[in-house]
Amino acid sequence: VSRMLRLVRIGDDEAAAELWRRCFPKLLAIARRSLRCLPHRQEDAEDAAQSAMISFWKKLRREDESSELDRNSMWKLLVTIAVRKTRGQLRREGARKRGAGAVLNESELMTEFSGRRTLDDVLGAVSVGDFDVACEEWLEKLDDDLRPVAVLRVLGHSNQEIAECLQCTERTVERKLRLI
């Protein structure tokens, strides 16, 4: 592992791949344990583990040769980074602008509509006029930065088209749609 660390430091992709193969499953398990109380929405344990590995590699390449990492110190550093990444996810998910942790996904919403009914069943029981009024009320409740995304999506635009129209990235559109 120490040899691989030295090789990764100088930019050896094969050593980085081997280090990834050895460390990533363990980091993923740690991230999953840290995030077990969080419903999986925007980010998950795999995102945290990947981000931790990337941050570790960046740090490794920034360090000079005198700060030599061994197997144990490398693992402690990786675990620390991964835990901090998962805590950051928990903090972001609990942010007020993301619903303070009270946002429900579609599968959770279905249980509120008497068991196993599908979304089509629920919408079929509502008149068109009532549905339009409800949609308008829901749009008014959205933040100003989310409303255009919702309107464009309802009009049938793809994520890429919405991103181009709003001059943002497609990932931003996806995140905002999940929030909506």
Coordinates of N, CA and C in Angstrom, one line a residue:
V1 N 0.8 -1.2 0.0 CA 0.0 0.0 0.0 C 0.9 1.3 0.0
S2 N 1.9 1.2 0.8 CA 2.8 2.4 0.8 C 3.4 2.7 -0.6
R3 N 3.8 1.6 -1.3 CA 4.3 1.7 -2.6 C 3.3 2.3 -3.6
M4 N 2.1 1.8 -3.4 CA 1.0 2.3 -4.3 C 0.7 3.8 -4.0
L5 N 0.8 4.2 -2.7 CA 0.6 5.6 -2.4 C 1.7 6.5 -3.1
R6 N 2.9 6.0 -3.0 CA 4.0 6.8 -3.7 C 3.7 6.9 -5.2
L7 N 3.2 5.8 -5.8 CA 2.9 5.8 -7.2 C 1.7 6.7 -7.6
V8 N 0.7 6.7 -6.7 CA -0.4 7.6 -7.0 C 0.0 9.0 -6.9
R9 N 0.9 9.3 -5.9 CA 1.4 10.7 -5.7 C 2.0 11.2 -7.0
I10 N 2.7 10.4 -7.7 CA 3.4 10.8 -9.0 C 2.5 10.7 -10.2
G11 N 1.2 10.2 -10.0 CA 0.3 10.2 -11.1 C 0.1 8.8 -11.8
D12 N 0.5 7.7 -11.2 CA 0.3 6.4 -11.8 C -1.2 6.0 -11.7
D13 N -1.8 5.9 -12.8 CA -3.2 5.5 -12.9 C -3.5 4.1 -12.5
E14 N -2.6 3.2 -12.8 CA -2.8 1.8 -12.4 C -2.8 1.6 -10.9
A15 N -1.9 2.3 -10.2 CA -1.8 2.2 -8.8 C -3.0 2.9 -8.2
A16 N -3.5 3.9 -8.7 CA -4.8 4.6 -8.3 C -5.9 3.6 -8.4
A17 N -6.0 2.9 -9.5 CA -7.1 1.9 -9.7 C -7.0 0.8 -8.7
E18 N -5.8 0.3 -8.4 CA -5.7 -0.7 -7.4 C -6.0 -0.2 -6.0
L19 N -5.6 1.0 -5.7 CA -6.0 1.5 -4.4 C -7.5 1.7 -4.3
W20 N -8.1 2.1 -5.4 CA -9.6 2.3 -5.4 C -10.2 0.9 -5.2
R21 N -9.7 -0.1 -5.9 CA -10.3 -1.5 -5.7 C -10.2 -2.0 -4.3
R22 N -9.1 -1.7 -3.6 CA -8.9 -2.1 -2.3 C -9.7 -1.3 -1.2
C23 N -9.8 0.0 -1.4 CA -10.3 0.9 -0.4 C -11.8 1.2 -0.5
F24 N -12.2 1.3 -1.8 CA -13.6 1.8 -2.0 C -14.7 1.0 -1.3
P25 N -14.7 -0.4 -1.4 CA -15.7 -1.1 -0.7 C -15.8 -0.9 0.8
K26 N -14.6 -0.8 1.4 CA -14.6 -0.5 2.9 C -15.2 0.9 3.2
L27 N -14.8 1.9 2.3 CA -15.3 3.2 2.5 C -16.8 3.3 2.3
L28 N -17.2 2.6 1.3 CA -18.7 2.5 1.0 C -19.4 2.0 2.2
A29 N -18.9 0.9 2.8 CA -19.6 0.4 4.0 C -19.6 1.4 5.2
I30 N -18.6 2.1 5.4 CA -18.5 3.1 6.4 C -19.5 4.2 6.1
A31 N -19.6 4.7 4.9 CA -20.5 5.7 4.5 C -22.0 5.3 4.6
R32 N -22.2 4.0 4.3 CA -23.6 3.5 4.5 C -24.0 3.5 5.9
R33 N -23.1 3.1 6.8 CA -23.4 3.1 8.2 C -23.7 4.5 8.7
S34 N -22.9 5.4 8.2 CA -23.0 6.8 8.7 C -24.3 7.4 8.2
L35 N -24.8 7.0 7.0 CA -26.0 7.5 6.4 C -27.3 6.7 6.6
R36 N -27.2 5.7 7.4 CA -28.4 4.8 7.5 C -29.6 5.4 8.0
C37 N -29.5 6.6 8.7 CA -30.8 7.2 9.2 C -31.3 8.2 8.1
L38 N -30.6 8.4 7.0 CA -31.1 9.3 6.0 C -31.7 8.6 4.8
P39 N -33.0 9.0 4.5 CA -33.6 8.4 3.3 C -32.7 8.8 2.0
H40 N -32.5 7.9 1.1 CA -31.7 8.2 -0.1 C -32.4 9.0 -1.1
R41 N -31.9 10.2 -1.3 CA -32.6 11.1 -2.2 C -31.5 11.7 -3.1
Q42 N -31.0 12.9 -2.9 CA -30.1 13.5 -3.8 C -28.7 12.8 -3.8
E43 N -28.3 12.5 -2.6 CA -26.9 11.9 -2.5 C -27.1 10.6 -1.7
D44 N -26.1 9.7 -1.9 CA -26.2 8.5 -1.1 C -24.7 8.2 -0.7
A45 N -24.6 7.0 -0.1 CA -23.3 6.6 0.5 C -22.3 6.5 -0.6
E46 N -22.6 6.0 -1.8 CA -21.7 5.9 -2.9 C -21.1 7.2 -3.2
D47 N -21.9 8.3 -3.3 CA -21.5 9.6 -3.6 C -20.4 10.1 -2.5
A48 N -20.7 9.8 -1.2 CA -19.8 10.2 -0.2 C -18.5 9.4 -0.3
A49 N -18.5 8.2 -0.6 CA -17.3 7.4 -0.7 C -16.5 7.8 -1.9
Q50 N -17.1 8.1 -3.0 CA -16.4 8.5 -4.2 C -15.8 9.9 -3.9
S51 N -16.5 10.8 -3.3 CA -16.0 12.1 -3.0 C -14.8 12.0 -2.0
A52 N -14.9 11.1 -1.1 CA -13.8 10.9 -0.1 C -12.5 10.5 -0.8
M53 N -12.7 9.5 -1.8 CA -11.5 9.0 -2.5 C -10.9 10.1 -3.4
I54 N -11.7 10.9 -4.0 CA -11.2 12.0 -4.9 C -10.5 13.0 -4.0
S55 N -11.1 13.4 -2.9 CA -10.5 14.4 -2.0 C -9.1 13.8 -1.5
F56 N -9.1 12.6 -1.2 CA -7.9 11.9 -0.7 C -6.8 12.0 -1.8
W57 N -7.1 11.7 -3.0 CA -6.2 11.7 -4.1 C -5.7 13.1 -4.3
K58 N -6.5 14.1 -4.3 CA -6.1 15.5 -4.4 C -5.2 15.9 -3.3
K59 N -5.5 15.5 -2.1 CA -4.6 15.8 -1.0 C -3.3 15.1 -1.1
L60 N -3.3 13.9 -1.6 CA -2.1 13.1 -1.7 C -1.2 13.8 -2.8
R61 N -1.7 14.3 -3.8 CA -0.9 14.9 -4.9 C -0.4 16.3 -4.5
R62 N -1.1 16.9 -3.6 CA -0.7 18.3 -3.1 C 0.5 18.1 -2.1
E63 N 0.5 17.0 -1.3 CA 1.5 16.9 -0.3 C 2.9 16.7 -0.9
D64 N 3.9 17.1 -0.1 CA 5.3 16.8 -0.6 C 5.8 15.5 -0.2
E65 N 6.9 15.0 -0.7 CA 7.4 13.7 -0.4 C 7.7 13.5 1.1
S66 N 8.0 14.6 1.8 CA 8.4 14.4 3.2 C 7.2 13.9 4.1
S67 N 6.0 14.2 3.7 CA 4.9 13.8 4.5 C 4.4 12.4 4.0
E68 N 5.2 11.4 4.4 CA 4.9 10.0 3.9 C 3.8 9.4 4.6
L69 N 2.8 8.9 3.9 CA 1.7 8.1 4.4 C 2.0 6.7 4.4
D70 N 1.6 6.0 5.5 CA 1.7 4.5 5.5 C 0.3 4.0 5.5
R71 N 0.1 2.7 5.5 CA -1.2 2.0 5.4 C -2.1 2.5 6.5
N72 N -1.7 2.6 7.8 CA -2.6 3.0 8.9 C -3.0 4.5 8.8
S73 N -2.0 5.3 8.6 CA -2.4 6.7 8.5 C -3.2 7.0 7.3
M74 N -3.0 6.3 6.2 CA -3.8 6.5 5.0 C -5.3 6.1 5.3
W75 N -5.5 5.0 6.0 CA -6.8 4.5 6.3 C -7.5 5.5 7.2
K76 N -6.8 6.0 8.2 CA -7.4 6.9 9.2 C -7.8 8.2 8.4
L77 N -7.0 8.7 7.5 CA -7.3 9.9 6.8 C -8.5 9.6 5.9
L78 N -8.6 8.5 5.2 CA -9.7 8.2 4.3 C -11.0 8.1 5.1
V79 N -11.0 7.4 6.2 CA -12.2 7.3 7.1 C -12.6 8.6 7.6
T80 N -11.7 9.5 8.0 CA -12.1 10.8 8.5 C -12.7 11.6 7.3
I81 N -12.1 11.6 6.2 CA -12.7 12.3 5.0 C -14.1 11.8 4.7
A82 N -14.3 10.4 4.7 CA -15.6 9.8 4.3 C -16.6 10.2 5.4
V83 N -16.3 10.2 6.6 CA -17.3 10.5 7.7 C -17.7 12.0 7.6
R84 N -16.7 12.8 7.3 CA -17.0 14.3 7.1 C -17.9 14.5 5.9
K85 N -17.7 13.7 4.8 CA -18.5 13.9 3.6 C -19.9 13.4 3.9
T86 N -20.1 12.4 4.7 CA -21.5 11.9 5.0 C -22.1 12.9 6.0
R87 N -21.4 13.5 6.9 CA -22.0 14.5 7.8 C -22.4 15.7 7.0
G88 N -21.6 16.1 5.9 CA -22.0 17.2 5.0 C -23.3 16.9 4.3
Q89 N -23.4 15.6 3.9 CA -24.7 15.2 3.2 C -25.9 15.3 4.2
L90 N -25.7 14.9 5.4 CA -26.8 15.0 6.4 C -27.1 16.5 6.6
R91 N -26.1 17.3 6.7 CA -26.4 18.7 6.9 C -27.1 19.3 5.7
R92 N -26.7 19.0 4.5 CA -27.4 19.5 3.3 C -28.8 19.0 3.2
E93 N -29.1 17.7 3.5 CA -30.4 17.2 3.4 C -31.3 17.8 4.5
G94 N -30.7 18.2 5.6 CA -31.5 18.8 6.7 C -31.7 20.3 6.5
A95 N -31.1 20.9 5.5 CA -31.2 22.3 5.3 C -32.6 22.8 5.0
R96 N -33.0 23.9 5.5 CA -34.3 24.5 5.3 C -34.7 24.6 3.9
K97 N -33.8 25.0 3.0 CA -34.1 25.1 1.6 C -34.4 23.8 0.9
R98 N -34.0 22.7 1.6 CA -34.3 21.4 1.0 C -35.4 20.7 1.8
G99 N -36.2 21.5 2.5 CA -37.4 20.9 3.2 C -37.1 20.5 4.7
A100 N -35.9 20.8 5.2 CA -35.5 20.5 6.5 C -35.7 19.0 6.9
G101 N -35.5 18.1 5.9 CA -35.6 16.7 6.1 C -37.0 16.2 6.1
A102 N -38.0 17.0 5.8 CA -39.4 16.6 5.8 C -39.9 16.3 4.4
V103 N -39.1 16.3 3.3 CA -39.5 16.1 2.0 C -39.8 14.6 1.8
L104 N -41.0 14.3 1.2 CA -41.3 12.9 0.9 C -41.1 12.6 -0.6
N105 N -40.7 11.4 -0.8 CA -40.6 11.0 -2.2 C -41.9 10.3 -2.7
E106 N -42.0 10.0 -3.9 CA -43.3 9.5 -4.5 C -43.8 8.2 -3.8
S107 N -42.9 7.3 -3.5 CA -43.3 6.1 -2.8 C -43.8 6.3 -1.4
E108 N -43.3 7.3 -0.7 CA -43.8 7.7 0.6 C -45.2 8.4 0.5
L109 N -45.3 9.1 -0.6 CA -46.6 9.8 -0.8 C -47.7 8.8 -1.0
M110 N -47.4 7.7 -1.7 CA -48.5 6.8 -2.1 C -49.1 6.2 -0.9
T111 N -48.4 6.0 0.2 CA -48.9 5.4 1.4 C -50.0 6.3 2.0
E112 N -49.9 7.6 1.8 CA -50.8 8.5 2.3 C -52.2 8.5 1.6
F113 N -52.1 7.9 0.4 CA -53.4 7.8 -0.4 C -53.9 6.4 -0.4
S114 N -54.2 5.9 0.8 CA -54.8 4.6 1.1 C -54.1 3.4 0.4
G115 N -52.9 3.1 0.8 CA -52.3 1.9 0.4 C -51.7 1.8 -1.0
R116 N -52.3 0.9 -1.8 CA -51.6 0.5 -3.1 C -52.1 1.3 -4.3
R117 N -52.8 2.3 -4.1 CA -53.4 3.0 -5.3 C -52.2 3.7 -6.0
T118 N -52.3 3.7 -7.3 CA -51.2 4.4 -8.1 C -51.5 5.9 -8.2
L119 N -50.5 6.6 -8.6 CA -50.7 8.0 -8.8 C -51.8 8.3 -9.8
D120 N -51.9 7.5 -10.9 CA -52.9 7.7 -11.9 C -54.3 7.5 -11.2
D121 N -54.4 6.5 -10.3 CA -55.7 6.3 -9.6 C -56.1 7.5 -8.8
V122 N -55.1 8.1 -8.1 CA -55.4 9.3 -7.3 C -55.8 10.5 -8.2
L123 N -55.0 10.7 -9.2 CA -55.3 11.8 -10.1 C -56.6 11.7 -10.8
G124 N -57.0 10.4 -11.1 CA -58.3 10.2 -11.8 C -59.5 10.5 -11.0
A125 N -59.3 10.5 -9.7 CA -60.4 10.8 -8.8 C -60.6 12.3 -8.6
V126 N -59.7 13.1 -9.1 CA -59.8 14.6 -8.9 C -60.3 15.2 -10.2
S127 N -61.2 16.2 -10.1 CA -61.6 16.9 -11.4 C -60.5 17.7 -11.9
V128 N -60.6 18.0 -13.2 CA -59.6 18.8 -13.9 C -59.5 20.2 -13.3
G129 N -60.6 20.8 -13.0 CA -60.6 22.2 -12.4 C -59.9 22.2 -11.1
D130 N -60.2 21.2 -10.2 CA -59.6 21.1 -8.9 C -58.1 20.8 -9.0
F131 N -57.7 20.0 -10.0 CA -56.3 19.7 -10.2 C -55.6 21.0 -10.7
D132 N -56.2 21.8 -11.6 CA -55.5 23.0 -12.0 C -55.3 24.0 -10.9
V133 N -56.3 24.1 -10.0 CA -56.2 25.0 -8.9 C -55.1 24.5 -7.9
A134 N -55.1 23.2 -7.7 CA -54.1 22.7 -6.8 C -52.7 22.9 -7.3
C135 N -52.5 22.6 -8.6 CA -51.2 22.9 -9.3 C -50.8 24.3 -9.1
E136 N -51.7 25.2 -9.3 CA -51.4 26.6 -9.2 C -51.0 27.0 -7.8
E137 N -51.7 26.4 -6.8 CA -51.3 26.7 -5.4 C -49.9 26.1 -5.1
W138 N -49.7 24.9 -5.6 CA -48.4 24.3 -5.4 C -47.2 25.1 -6.0
L139 N -47.5 25.6 -7.2 CA -46.5 26.4 -7.9 C -46.2 27.7 -7.1
E140 N -47.2 28.3 -6.6 CA -47.0 29.5 -5.8 C -46.2 29.2 -4.5
K141 N -46.3 28.0 -4.0 CA -45.5 27.7 -2.8 C -44.1 27.4 -3.0
L142 N -43.7 27.2 -4.3 CA -42.3 26.9 -4.6 C -41.5 28.2 -4.6
D143 N -40.2 28.0 -4.2 CA -39.3 29.1 -4.2 C -39.1 29.6 -5.7
D144 N -38.7 30.9 -5.8 CA -38.6 31.5 -7.1 C -37.7 30.8 -8.0
D145 N -36.6 30.1 -7.5 CA -35.7 29.4 -8.3 C -36.2 28.1 -8.8
L146 N -37.2 27.5 -8.1 CA -37.7 26.2 -8.4 C -38.9 26.3 -9.4
R147 N -39.6 27.4 -9.3 CA -40.9 27.5 -10.1 C -40.6 27.4 -11.6
P148 N -39.6 28.1 -12.2 CA -39.4 27.9 -13.7 C -39.1 26.5 -14.1
V149 N -38.4 25.8 -13.2 CA -38.0 24.4 -13.6 C -39.3 23.6 -13.6
A150 N -40.2 23.8 -12.6 CA -41.4 23.0 -12.5 C -42.3 23.3 -13.7
V151 N -42.4 24.6 -14.1 CA -43.3 25.0 -15.2 C -42.8 24.4 -16.5
L152 N -41.5 24.5 -16.7 CA -40.9 23.9 -18.0 C -41.1 22.4 -18.0
R153 N -40.9 21.7 -16.9 CA -41.1 20.3 -16.8 C -42.5 19.9 -17.2
V154 N -43.5 20.6 -16.6 CA -44.9 20.3 -16.9 C -45.2 20.6 -18.3
L155 N -44.6 21.5 -18.9 CA -44.8 21.8 -20.4 C -44.1 20.7 -21.3
G156 N -43.4 19.8 -20.7 CA -42.9 18.7 -21.4 C -41.4 18.8 -21.9
H157 N -40.7 19.8 -21.3 CA -39.3 19.9 -21.7 C -38.4 18.9 -21.0
S158 N -37.4 18.4 -21.7 CA -36.4 17.5 -21.1 C -35.5 18.3 -20.1
N159 N -34.7 17.5 -19.3 CA -33.8 18.2 -18.4 C -32.8 19.0 -19.1
Q160 N -32.3 18.5 -20.3 CA -31.3 19.2 -21.0 C -31.9 20.5 -21.6
E161 N -33.1 20.5 -22.1 CA -33.7 21.7 -22.6 C -34.0 22.7 -21.5
I162 N -34.4 22.2 -20.3 CA -34.6 23.1 -19.2 C -33.2 23.8 -18.8
A163 N -32.2 23.0 -18.8 CA -30.8 23.5 -18.4 C -30.4 24.6 -19.4
E164 N -30.6 24.3 -20.7 CA -30.2 25.3 -21.7 C -31.1 26.6 -21.6
C165 N -32.3 26.4 -21.3 CA -33.2 27.6 -21.2 C -32.9 28.4 -20.0
L166 N -32.5 27.8 -18.8 CA -32.2 28.5 -17.6 C -30.8 28.8 -17.4
Q167 N -30.0 28.4 -18.4 CA -28.5 28.6 -18.4 C -27.9 28.0 -17.1
C168 N -28.1 26.7 -16.9 CA -27.5 26.1 -15.8 C -27.1 24.7 -16.2
T169 N -26.6 23.8 -15.3 CA -26.2 22.5 -15.7 C -27.4 21.6 -15.6
E170 N -27.3 20.4 -16.3 CA -28.4 19.4 -16.2 C -28.5 18.8 -14.8
R171 N -27.3 18.7 -14.1 CA -27.3 18.2 -12.7 C -28.1 19.1 -11.8
T172 N -28.0 20.5 -12.1 CA -28.8 21.4 -11.3 C -30.3 21.2 -11.5
V173 N -30.6 21.0 -12.7 CA -32.1 20.8 -13.0 C -32.5 19.5 -12.3
E174 N -31.7 18.4 -12.4 CA -32.1 17.2 -11.7 C -32.3 17.4 -10.2
R175 N -31.4 18.1 -9.6 CA -31.5 18.4 -8.2 C -32.7 19.2 -7.8
K176 N -33.0 20.2 -8.6 CA -34.2 21.0 -8.4 C -35.5 20.2 -8.6
L177 N -35.5 19.3 -9.6 CA -36.7 18.5 -9.8 C -36.9 17.5 -8.6
R178 N -35.8 17.0 -8.0 CA -36.0 16.2 -6.9 C -36.5 17.0 -5.7
L179 N -36.1 18.2 -5.6 CA -36.6 19.1 -4.5 C -38.1 19.3 -4.7
I180 N -38.4 19.6 -5.9 CA -39.9 19.8 -6.2 C -40.7 18.6 -5.9

